[in-house]
């Protein structure tokens, strides 16, 4: 049933009316068990959801909403391999990429998925063997990933996040922008015979990536490079197109892996080279542990379910339209951009599965920066601005560096910010008054390991699944990116020819100025 036609939706609407007077400070004073009740352990991750604008009554109705919209049945369809990406008639099985071939979860896997799983493991083994070969090859000092969107953000985020596990002696570069300045700057520091280019593109048709790949190949040849098959590898579902491009070394994946969900596939090769096969397997194991939690934990103790339902409550009932992401770990520098694609490309939709316009909001705007830096920039708005913006902290208990003082200072800042947002401070001088009662979620990892990062990312994937399922949208297509691509082709021809016939006046004027 569509979300807004359920009894739970109506009840939530009633509850929301009372929320104009909801105050976190009163709630904590009233209920000594609040912190515990609204906290959740999950594999690799602990989350404190208690400083959010909700209570047990709201959560009960949200769970009823999940039930009335068929969330669990939809989840089960994904794990059964059904084609829930209906507009592209594709299954959604990024989770199969982290499925082991033994144990209880393997035993309960539908028989029809055991064959594709064999392919998954054959490819994984080949890719990890290649990663180990590159790691052992001292002549390769630089690995350049050329890709965009899901073929860039995931591996880039993870290579940075796990830099303390990365091997020394190799540098990793990520080129995504069609702006030649980016590739040019990277190429200037490279030597052809010491460089491995990874051309990462699910479709192998993406203009930015193919343009960069072609320029990289021209540069390689101009530098005297001859052995393309040693220095270029493709990560793609379109092995044929990669071959036509002249790349023989290919690691494939499948159409049932969405671009923004592809980090676990061959697209993860830069990460595998950086951290090695064993750590990469541990990264997959963390994600698999989260898959099992999502699949098996009761909804009321299921972290992706609880987070996704909170997202629906905020978006549709309290009308908070954005979420700020604040990782308190400098290596999580690319975590917010990664989540932006994951959530906004998945759930930035305005129609249901049948293509009917929805009468309620869907994806919030996600944005953010590493924690302490944000404090000295936009946190002013979070504390005293006119809009309520829920903040999502991610902190890591243990540091891998040996510098004294820093870690305790970093973590005290994270805790203090969450506390300040909630508690506020009254002052008769309005400029110095903090109203408080600002919501936040606090996610805590023991260590930033491959296992825990895998679990954290899978948690975010499933949480996006949950809100998308409740909203009744297809979280796995991205038609909204197509129009701009088509128009860019037309404008590119016009920039070259100067033809402005039938263009709107604004575009025509800009085109004149550009030429
Ligand atoms: O244009 C959007 C998009 O299709 C994303 O969904 C995808 O991650 C990105 O482009 C890159 O696509 P590809 O991996 O096929 O080059």
Coordinates of C-alpha atoms and ligand atoms in Angstrom, one line a residue:
X1 CA 0.0 0.0 0.0
X2 CA 1.3 3.5 -0.8
X3 CA 2.7 5.0 2.4
X4 CA 0.4 7.9 2.7
X5 CA -2.7 5.6 2.4
X6 CA -1.8 3.6 5.5
X7 CA -3.3 4.0 9.0
X8 CA 0.3 4.4 10.4
X9 CA 0.9 7.4 8.1
X10 CA -2.3 9.0 9.5
X11 CA -1.2 8.3 13.1
X12 CA 2.2 9.7 12.5
X13 CA 0.6 12.8 11.2
X14 CA -1.3 13.1 14.4
X15 CA 1.9 12.5 16.5
X16 CA 3.8 15.1 14.5
X17 CA 1.3 17.8 15.6
X18 CA 2.5 17.3 19.2
X19 CA 6.1 17.6 18.1
X20 CA 6.2 21.4 18.1
X21 CA 6.6 21.2 21.8
X22 CA 8.9 18.1 21.8
X23 CA 12.1 18.8 23.7
X24 CA 15.0 16.4 23.9
X25 CA 16.1 17.7 27.3
X26 CA 12.6 17.0 28.8
X27 CA 12.6 13.6 27.2
X28 CA 16.0 12.6 28.7
X29 CA 14.8 14.0 32.1
X30 CA 11.6 12.0 31.9
X31 CA 13.0 8.7 30.7
X32 CA 16.2 7.3 32.3
X33 CA 16.2 4.5 29.7
X34 CA 16.1 6.7 26.7
X35 CA 19.8 6.5 25.7
X36 CA 19.7 2.7 25.9
X37 CA 16.3 2.3 24.2
X38 CA 17.3 4.4 21.2
X39 CA 20.7 2.8 20.8
X40 CA 21.6 -0.1 18.6
X41 CA 24.5 -2.5 18.3
X42 CA 25.0 -4.0 14.9
X43 CA 28.0 -5.7 13.3
X44 CA 31.0 -3.4 13.4
X45 CA 28.9 -0.4 14.4
X46 CA 27.2 1.1 17.4
X47 CA 24.6 3.8 16.9
X48 CA 23.0 6.1 19.4
X49 CA 19.8 7.4 18.0
X50 CA 18.5 8.9 21.3
X51 CA 19.3 12.5 20.5
X52 CA 16.7 12.5 17.8
X53 CA 13.3 14.1 17.6
X54 CA 11.3 11.0 18.2
X55 CA 9.8 8.9 21.0
X56 CA 8.7 5.3 21.5
X57 CA 5.2 6.1 20.2
X58 CA 6.5 7.5 17.0
X59 CA 8.9 4.5 16.6
X60 CA 6.0 2.1 17.1
X61 CA 4.0 3.8 14.4
X62 CA 7.0 3.9 12.1
X63 CA 7.4 0.1 12.5
X64 CA 3.7 -0.2 11.7
X65 CA 4.3 1.9 8.6
X66 CA 7.1 -0.4 7.6
X67 CA 4.7 -3.3 8.0
X68 CA 1.8 -1.7 6.2
X69 CA 4.0 -0.7 3.2
X70 CA 5.5 -4.2 2.9
X71 CA 9.1 -3.3 3.7
X72 CA 10.2 -6.8 4.8
X73 CA 8.6 -8.4 1.8
X74 CA 10.4 -6.0 -0.5
X75 CA 13.7 -6.6 1.4
X76 CA 13.1 -10.4 0.9
X77 CA 12.5 -9.9 -2.8
X78 CA 15.9 -8.2 -3.1
X79 CA 17.6 -11.1 -1.3
X80 CA 15.7 -13.6 -3.4
X81 CA 17.2 -12.0 -6.5
X82 CA 13.9 -10.7 -7.9
X83 CA 14.0 -7.9 -10.5
X84 CA 13.0 -5.2 -8.1
X85 CA 14.7 -2.6 -10.3
X86 CA 11.5 -2.7 -12.4
X87 CA 12.3 0.2 -14.9
X88 CA 15.4 -1.6 -16.0
X89 CA 14.1 -5.1 -15.3
X90 CA 17.1 -6.0 -13.2
X91 CA 17.7 -7.8 -10.0
X92 CA 19.5 -5.9 -7.2
X93 CA 22.2 -8.1 -5.9
X94 CA 25.2 -6.0 -4.8
X95 CA 24.9 -8.0 -1.5
X96 CA 25.7 -11.2 -3.4
X97 CA 29.2 -9.8 -4.1
X98 CA 30.0 -10.2 -0.4
X99 CA 28.2 -13.5 0.1
X100 CA 30.6 -16.3 1.2
X101 CA 30.3 -19.8 -0.3
X102 CA 29.9 -21.6 2.9
X103 CA 28.1 -21.2 6.2
X104 CA 24.5 -20.8 7.2
X105 CA 23.8 -17.8 4.9
X106 CA 25.1 -19.8 2.0
X107 CA 22.9 -22.8 2.9
X108 CA 19.8 -20.6 2.9
X109 CA 20.6 -18.9 -0.4
X110 CA 18.1 -19.6 -3.2
X111 CA 19.5 -22.3 -5.5
X112 CA 19.1 -20.1 -8.5
X113 CA 21.7 -17.7 -7.0
X114 CA 24.4 -20.3 -6.4
X115 CA 25.5 -20.2 -10.1
X116 CA 25.9 -16.4 -10.3
X117 CA 27.7 -16.6 -6.9
X118 CA 30.2 -19.0 -8.4
X119 CA 30.9 -16.4 -11.1
X120 CA 31.2 -13.7 -8.4
X121 CA 33.9 -15.8 -6.6
X122 CA 35.8 -16.7 -9.8
X123 CA 36.0 -13.0 -10.7
X124 CA 36.8 -12.0 -7.1
X125 CA 39.7 -14.6 -7.0
X126 CA 41.0 -13.4 -10.4
X127 CA 40.8 -9.8 -9.4
X128 CA 42.5 -10.4 -6.0
X129 CA 45.3 -12.4 -7.7
X130 CA 45.8 -9.5 -10.1
X131 CA 45.8 -7.1 -7.1
X132 CA 48.5 -9.1 -5.4
X133 CA 50.6 -9.3 -8.6
X134 CA 50.5 -5.5 -8.8
X135 CA 51.3 -5.1 -5.1
X136 CA 54.4 -7.3 -5.7
X137 CA 55.4 -5.4 -8.8
X138 CA 57.9 -2.8 -7.6
X139 CA 58.0 -1.3 -11.1
X140 CA 54.4 0.0 -10.7
X141 CA 54.5 3.0 -8.4
X142 CA 51.3 4.7 -9.4
X143 CA 47.7 3.5 -9.9
X144 CA 45.3 5.8 -11.6
X145 CA 41.6 5.1 -11.4
X146 CA 39.7 6.7 -14.2
X147 CA 36.0 6.6 -13.5
X148 CA 33.1 8.8 -12.3
X149 CA 30.1 8.5 -10.0
X150 CA 30.0 5.0 -8.5
X151 CA 33.1 4.1 -10.5
X152 CA 35.0 6.7 -8.6
X153 CA 33.4 7.8 -5.3
X154 CA 33.4 4.3 -3.7
X155 CA 36.9 3.2 -4.3
X156 CA 38.2 6.7 -3.7
X157 CA 36.4 7.0 -0.4
X158 CA 37.5 3.5 0.7
X159 CA 41.2 3.9 -0.3
X160 CA 41.4 7.1 1.7
X161 CA 39.5 5.7 4.7
X162 CA 41.7 2.6 4.9
X163 CA 45.0 4.4 4.2
X164 CA 46.5 3.1 7.4
X165 CA 46.1 -0.4 5.9
X166 CA 47.5 0.6 2.5
X167 CA 50.8 -0.6 1.3
X168 CA 53.7 1.8 1.1
X169 CA 55.4 2.5 -2.2
X170 CA 52.4 3.0 -4.4
X171 CA 50.4 6.1 -4.9
X172 CA 46.7 6.1 -5.8
X173 CA 45.1 8.8 -8.0
X174 CA 41.5 9.3 -8.9
X175 CA 40.5 11.1 -12.1
X176 CA 36.8 11.7 -12.6
X177 CA 36.3 15.1 -14.0
X178 CA 36.1 15.7 -17.8
X179 CA 37.9 19.0 -17.0
X180 CA 41.3 18.3 -18.5
X181 CA 43.0 20.1 -15.6
X182 CA 42.4 17.2 -13.4
X183 CA 44.0 14.5 -15.6
X184 CA 46.7 16.9 -16.7
X185 CA 47.8 17.6 -13.1
X186 CA 47.9 13.8 -12.4
X187 CA 49.8 13.0 -15.6
X188 CA 52.5 15.5 -14.8
X189 CA 53.7 13.5 -11.9
X190 CA 53.8 10.1 -13.7
X191 CA 56.1 8.0 -15.7
X192 CA 54.4 5.7 -18.3
X193 CA 56.4 2.6 -17.5
X194 CA 55.6 2.9 -13.8
X195 CA 51.9 3.6 -14.1
X196 CA 48.8 1.3 -14.1
X197 CA 45.6 2.9 -15.4
X198 CA 42.3 1.3 -14.3
X199 CA 39.5 2.4 -16.5
X200 CA 36.4 1.9 -14.3
X201 CA 33.0 2.2 -16.0
X202 CA 30.1 -0.1 -15.5
X203 CA 28.7 0.8 -19.0
X204 CA 31.9 1.7 -20.7
X205 CA 30.0 4.5 -22.5
X206 CA 30.4 7.4 -20.0
X207 CA 31.6 10.4 -21.8
X208 CA 33.8 11.8 -19.0
X209 CA 35.5 8.4 -18.4
X210 CA 36.1 7.6 -22.0
X211 CA 37.5 11.0 -22.7
X212 CA 39.9 10.7 -19.8
X213 CA 40.8 7.2 -20.8
X214 CA 41.5 8.1 -24.4
X215 CA 43.7 11.0 -23.3
X216 CA 45.6 8.8 -20.8
X217 CA 46.2 6.2 -23.6
X218 CA 47.5 9.0 -25.9
X219 CA 49.7 10.3 -23.2
X220 CA 51.0 6.8 -22.5
X221 CA 51.9 6.2 -26.1
X222 CA 53.4 9.6 -26.5
X223 CA 55.7 8.8 -23.5
X224 CA 56.9 5.8 -25.4
X225 CA 54.7 3.3 -23.6
X226 CA 53.9 0.3 -25.7
X227 CA 52.6 -2.5 -23.5
X228 CA 48.9 -1.3 -23.1
X229 CA 47.8 -4.7 -21.8
X230 CA 50.3 -4.4 -18.9
X231 CA 49.5 -0.7 -18.1
X232 CA 45.7 -0.6 -18.7
X233 CA 43.0 -2.6 -17.2
X234 CA 39.2 -2.2 -17.5
X235 CA 36.6 -2.7 -14.7
X236 CA 33.3 -3.0 -16.5
X237 CA 30.2 -5.0 -17.4
X238 CA 30.9 -4.2 -21.0
X239 CA 33.9 -6.3 -21.8
X240 CA 33.3 -5.9 -25.5
X241 CA 33.5 -2.1 -25.5
X242 CA 36.7 -2.3 -23.4
X243 CA 38.2 -4.6 -26.0
X244 CA 37.3 -2.3 -28.8
X245 CA 39.0 0.5 -26.8
X246 CA 42.1 -1.6 -26.9
X247 CA 42.1 -2.9 -23.3
X248 CA 42.6 -6.7 -23.0
X249 CA 42.9 -7.0 -19.2
X250 CA 39.3 -6.9 -18.0
X251 CA 37.6 -7.6 -14.7
X252 CA 33.8 -7.9 -15.2
X253 CA 30.7 -7.5 -13.1
X254 CA 27.0 -7.8 -13.8
X255 CA 24.0 -5.6 -14.7
X256 CA 22.5 -6.5 -11.3
X257 CA 25.1 -4.3 -9.6
X258 CA 24.1 -0.7 -9.6
X259 CA 26.9 1.8 -10.2
X260 CA 26.6 3.4 -6.7
X261 CA 26.6 -0.1 -5.2
X262 CA 29.6 -1.4 -7.1
X263 CA 32.5 -0.9 -4.7
X264 CA 32.3 -4.6 -3.8
X265 CA 32.8 -5.7 -7.4
X266 CA 35.8 -5.3 -9.7
X267 CA 35.3 -1.6 -9.2
X268 CA 36.9 -2.2 -5.8
X269 CA 40.2 -3.1 -7.5
X270 CA 42.1 0.1 -6.4
X271 CA 41.1 -0.7 -2.8
X272 CA 42.2 -4.4 -3.3
X273 CA 45.6 -3.2 -4.6
X274 CA 45.9 -0.7 -1.7
X275 CA 45.1 -3.0 1.2
X276 CA 45.6 -6.5 -0.3
X277 CA 43.5 -9.6 -0.8
X278 CA 43.0 -10.5 2.9
X279 CA 41.9 -7.1 4.0
X280 CA 39.6 -6.8 1.0
X281 CA 38.0 -10.1 2.0
X282 CA 37.6 -8.7 5.4
X283 CA 35.9 -5.6 4.0
X284 CA 33.4 -7.9 2.2
X285 CA 32.9 -9.9 5.4
X286 CA 32.0 -6.7 7.3
X287 CA 29.4 -5.8 4.7
X288 CA 28.1 -9.4 4.7
X289 CA 27.7 -9.3 8.5
X290 CA 25.6 -6.2 8.0
X291 CA 23.5 -7.9 5.3
X292 CA 22.8 -10.7 7.7
X293 CA 21.8 -8.2 10.4
X294 CA 19.5 -6.4 8.0
X295 CA 18.0 -9.8 6.9
X296 CA 17.6 -11.4 10.3
X297 CA 17.3 -8.9 13.1
X298 CA 13.8 -8.0 14.2
X299 CA 12.7 -4.6 12.8
X300 CA 12.7 -3.0 16.2
X301 CA 16.4 -4.0 16.7
X302 CA 17.4 -3.7 13.1
X303 CA 19.8 -0.7 12.6
X304 CA 19.2 0.0 8.9
X305 CA 15.4 -0.3 9.5
X306 CA 15.5 2.1 12.5
X307 CA 17.7 4.6 10.6
X308 CA 15.6 4.4 7.4
X309 CA 12.4 4.9 9.3
X310 CA 13.8 7.8 11.2
X311 CA 14.7 9.3 7.8
X312 CA 11.1 9.0 6.7
X313 CA 9.8 10.6 9.9
X314 CA 12.1 13.5 9.5
X315 CA 11.4 14.1 5.8
X316 CA 7.7 13.6 5.7
X317 CA 6.4 14.6 9.2
X318 CA 8.9 17.0 10.7
X319 CA 9.8 18.3 7.2
X320 CA 13.6 18.4 7.7
X321 CA 14.9 18.5 4.2
X322 CA 18.5 17.9 4.7
X323 CA 21.0 15.8 6.7
X324 CA 24.5 16.9 7.6
X325 CA 27.2 14.2 7.7
X326 CA 30.1 14.8 10.0
X327 CA 32.8 12.2 10.2
X328 CA 35.2 12.7 13.1
X329 CA 38.1 11.0 11.3
X330 CA 40.2 12.8 8.7
X331 CA 40.5 9.6 6.5
X332 CA 36.7 9.7 6.0
X333 CA 37.2 12.9 3.9
X334 CA 35.2 11.5 0.9
X335 CA 32.5 9.8 3.0
X336 CA 29.9 12.6 2.6
X337 CA 30.3 12.8 -1.2
X338 CA 30.0 9.0 -1.4
X339 CA 26.8 9.1 0.7
X340 CA 25.4 11.9 -1.5
X341 CA 25.4 9.7 -4.6
X342 CA 24.2 6.7 -2.6
X343 CA 21.2 8.4 -1.2
X344 CA 20.3 11.2 -3.6
X345 CA 20.8 9.2 -6.8
X346 CA 18.9 6.3 -5.2
X347 CA 16.0 8.1 -3.6
X348 CA 15.8 11.4 -5.4
X349 CA 12.7 10.3 -7.2
X350 CA 9.2 11.8 -7.6
X351 CA 7.2 8.8 -8.9
X352 CA 6.2 5.4 -7.5
X353 CA 6.9 2.1 -9.2
X354 CA 4.0 2.6 -11.5
X355 CA 5.3 6.0 -12.6
X356 CA 2.6 7.9 -10.6
X357 CA 3.6 11.2 -9.1
X358 CA 4.0 11.0 -5.3
X359 CA 2.3 13.5 -3.0
X360 CA 5.2 13.5 -0.4
X361 CA 8.8 14.3 -0.3
X362 CA 11.6 11.7 -0.8
X363 CA 15.4 12.0 -0.6
X364 CA 16.7 14.7 1.7
X365 CA 19.8 16.7 0.7
X366 CA 22.9 15.2 2.1
X367 CA 26.0 17.3 2.7
X368 CA 28.9 17.5 5.0
X369 CA 32.6 17.7 5.8
X370 CA 35.0 16.1 8.3
X371 CA 33.9 17.1 11.8
X372 CA 36.3 19.6 13.4
X373 CA 36.7 21.5 10.1
X374 CA 32.9 21.9 9.8
X375 CA 32.8 23.2 13.4
X376 CA 34.8 26.2 12.2
X377 CA 32.7 26.8 9.2
X378 CA 29.0 25.8 8.8
X379 CA 28.3 24.5 12.3
X380 CA 27.2 28.1 13.2
X381 CA 24.1 27.5 11.1
X382 CA 23.5 24.1 12.7
X383 CA 23.5 25.6 16.2
X384 CA 21.8 29.0 15.6
X385 CA 20.3 28.9 12.1
X386 CA 16.6 29.1 11.5
X387 CA 16.4 25.5 10.0
X388 CA 16.7 22.3 11.9
X389 CA 19.3 20.1 10.2
X390 CA 19.8 16.6 11.7
X391 CA 23.5 15.9 12.0
X392 CA 25.0 12.4 11.7
X393 CA 28.3 11.9 13.5
X394 CA 30.6 9.1 12.7
X395 CA 33.5 8.7 15.2
X396 CA 36.2 6.1 15.6
X397 CA 37.3 5.2 19.1
X398 CA 40.9 4.1 18.4
X399 CA 43.4 6.0 16.3
X400 CA 46.2 4.3 14.4
X401 CA 48.7 7.1 14.8
X402 CA 50.9 7.5 18.0
X403 CA 50.6 11.2 18.4
X404 CA 49.6 12.0 22.0
X405 CA 46.6 14.3 22.8
X406 CA 44.9 14.3 19.4
X407 CA 42.4 11.5 19.7
X408 CA 41.0 12.6 23.0
X409 CA 40.6 16.1 21.7
X410 CA 39.0 14.9 18.5
X411 CA 36.5 12.7 20.3
X412 CA 35.7 15.3 22.9
X413 CA 34.8 17.7 20.1
X414 CA 32.5 15.2 18.6
X415 CA 30.7 14.5 21.9
X416 CA 30.7 18.2 22.8
X417 CA 29.0 19.1 19.5
X418 CA 26.3 16.6 19.9
X419 CA 25.8 17.8 23.5
X420 CA 25.8 21.5 22.6
X421 CA 23.3 20.9 19.8
X422 CA 20.9 19.2 22.2
X423 CA 21.5 21.2 25.4
X424 CA 21.9 24.7 24.0
X425 CA 22.6 27.5 26.4
X426 CA 20.2 30.3 27.4
X427 CA 21.5 33.9 27.3
X428 CA 19.5 37.1 27.6
X429 CA 21.6 38.4 24.7
X430 CA 19.9 36.8 21.7
X431 CA 23.2 36.6 19.8
X432 CA 24.7 34.3 22.4
X433 CA 21.6 32.3 23.0
X434 CA 21.6 28.7 21.8
X435 CA 18.0 27.3 21.7
X436 CA 19.3 23.7 21.8
X437 CA 17.0 20.7 21.1
X438 CA 18.8 20.1 17.8
X439 CA 18.8 16.5 16.7
X440 CA 21.8 14.2 16.0
X441 CA 22.7 10.6 15.5
X442 CA 26.0 9.3 16.8
X443 CA 27.6 6.4 15.0
X444 CA 30.7 4.9 16.6
X445 CA 33.2 2.4 15.3
X446 CA 35.8 0.8 17.6
X447 CA 38.5 1.0 14.9
X448 CA 38.4 2.1 11.2
X449 CA 39.2 -1.4 9.9
X450 CA 38.2 -3.0 6.6
X451 CA 35.6 -5.1 8.4
X452 CA 34.0 -2.1 10.1
X453 CA 34.1 0.2 7.1
X454 CA 32.4 -2.6 5.1
X455 CA 29.7 -2.9 7.7
X456 CA 29.2 0.9 7.9
X457 CA 28.8 1.2 4.1
X458 CA 26.4 -1.7 3.9
X459 CA 24.5 -0.1 6.7
X460 CA 24.1 3.0 4.7
X461 CA 23.1 1.1 1.6
X462 CA 20.3 -0.7 3.5
X463 CA 19.1 2.3 5.2
X464 CA 18.6 4.0 1.8
X465 CA 16.8 0.8 0.8
X466 CA 14.4 1.1 3.8
X467 CA 13.3 4.7 3.2
X468 CA 13.0 4.1 -0.6
X469 CA 10.9 1.0 0.0
X470 CA 8.6 2.8 2.4
X471 CA 8.2 5.7 -0.1
X472 CA 7.4 3.1 -2.8
X473 CA 10.1 4.3 -5.2
X474 CA 12.6 2.4 -7.3
X475 CA 15.9 3.2 -5.6
X476 CA 17.9 1.4 -8.2
X477 CA 17.5 3.4 -11.4
X478 CA 18.7 6.9 -12.2
X479 CA 16.8 8.3 -15.2
X480 CA 17.2 11.8 -13.9
X481 CA 20.8 11.9 -15.1
X482 CA 20.0 11.2 -18.7
X483 CA 18.5 14.5 -20.0
X484 CA 21.7 16.5 -19.2
X485 CA 23.8 14.0 -21.1
X486 CA 21.7 14.3 -24.2
X487 CA 21.6 18.1 -24.1
X488 CA 25.4 18.2 -23.6
X489 CA 25.9 16.3 -26.8
X490 CA 23.8 18.9 -28.7
X491 CA 25.5 21.8 -27.1
X492 CA 29.0 20.4 -27.7
X493 CA 28.2 20.3 -31.5
X494 CA 26.9 23.9 -31.2
X495 CA 30.0 25.1 -29.4
X496 CA 32.1 23.7 -32.2
X497 CA 29.9 25.1 -35.0
X498 CA 28.5 28.3 -33.4
X499 CA 24.9 27.3 -34.4
X500 CA 22.5 28.9 -31.9
X501 CA 19.3 28.3 -33.9
X502 CA 16.3 27.5 -31.7
X503 CA 18.2 27.8 -28.5
X504 CA 16.7 29.7 -25.5
X505 CA 18.2 33.2 -25.3
X506 CA 20.1 32.6 -22.1
X507 CA 21.9 29.5 -23.4
X508 CA 22.6 31.2 -26.7
X509 CA 24.1 34.2 -25.0
X510 CA 26.4 32.0 -22.8
X511 CA 27.4 30.0 -25.8
X512 CA 28.5 33.2 -27.7
X513 CA 30.6 34.2 -24.7
X514 CA 32.2 30.8 -24.5
X515 CA 33.2 30.6 -28.1
Ligands
LIG1 O1 25.3 9.3 -14.9 C1 25.1 8.6 -13.7 C2 25.9 7.3 -13.7 O2 25.3 6.4 -14.5 C3 26.0 6.8 -12.2 O3 24.8 6.1 -11.9 C4 27.2 5.9 -12.4 O4 27.7 5.6 -11.1 C5 28.1 6.9 -13.2 O5 27.2 7.5 -14.1 C6 29.2 6.2 -13.9 O6 28.7 5.2 -14.8 P1 29.7 4.2 -15.4 O7 30.3 3.4 -14.3 O8 28.8 3.3 -16.3 O9 30.7 4.9 -16.2

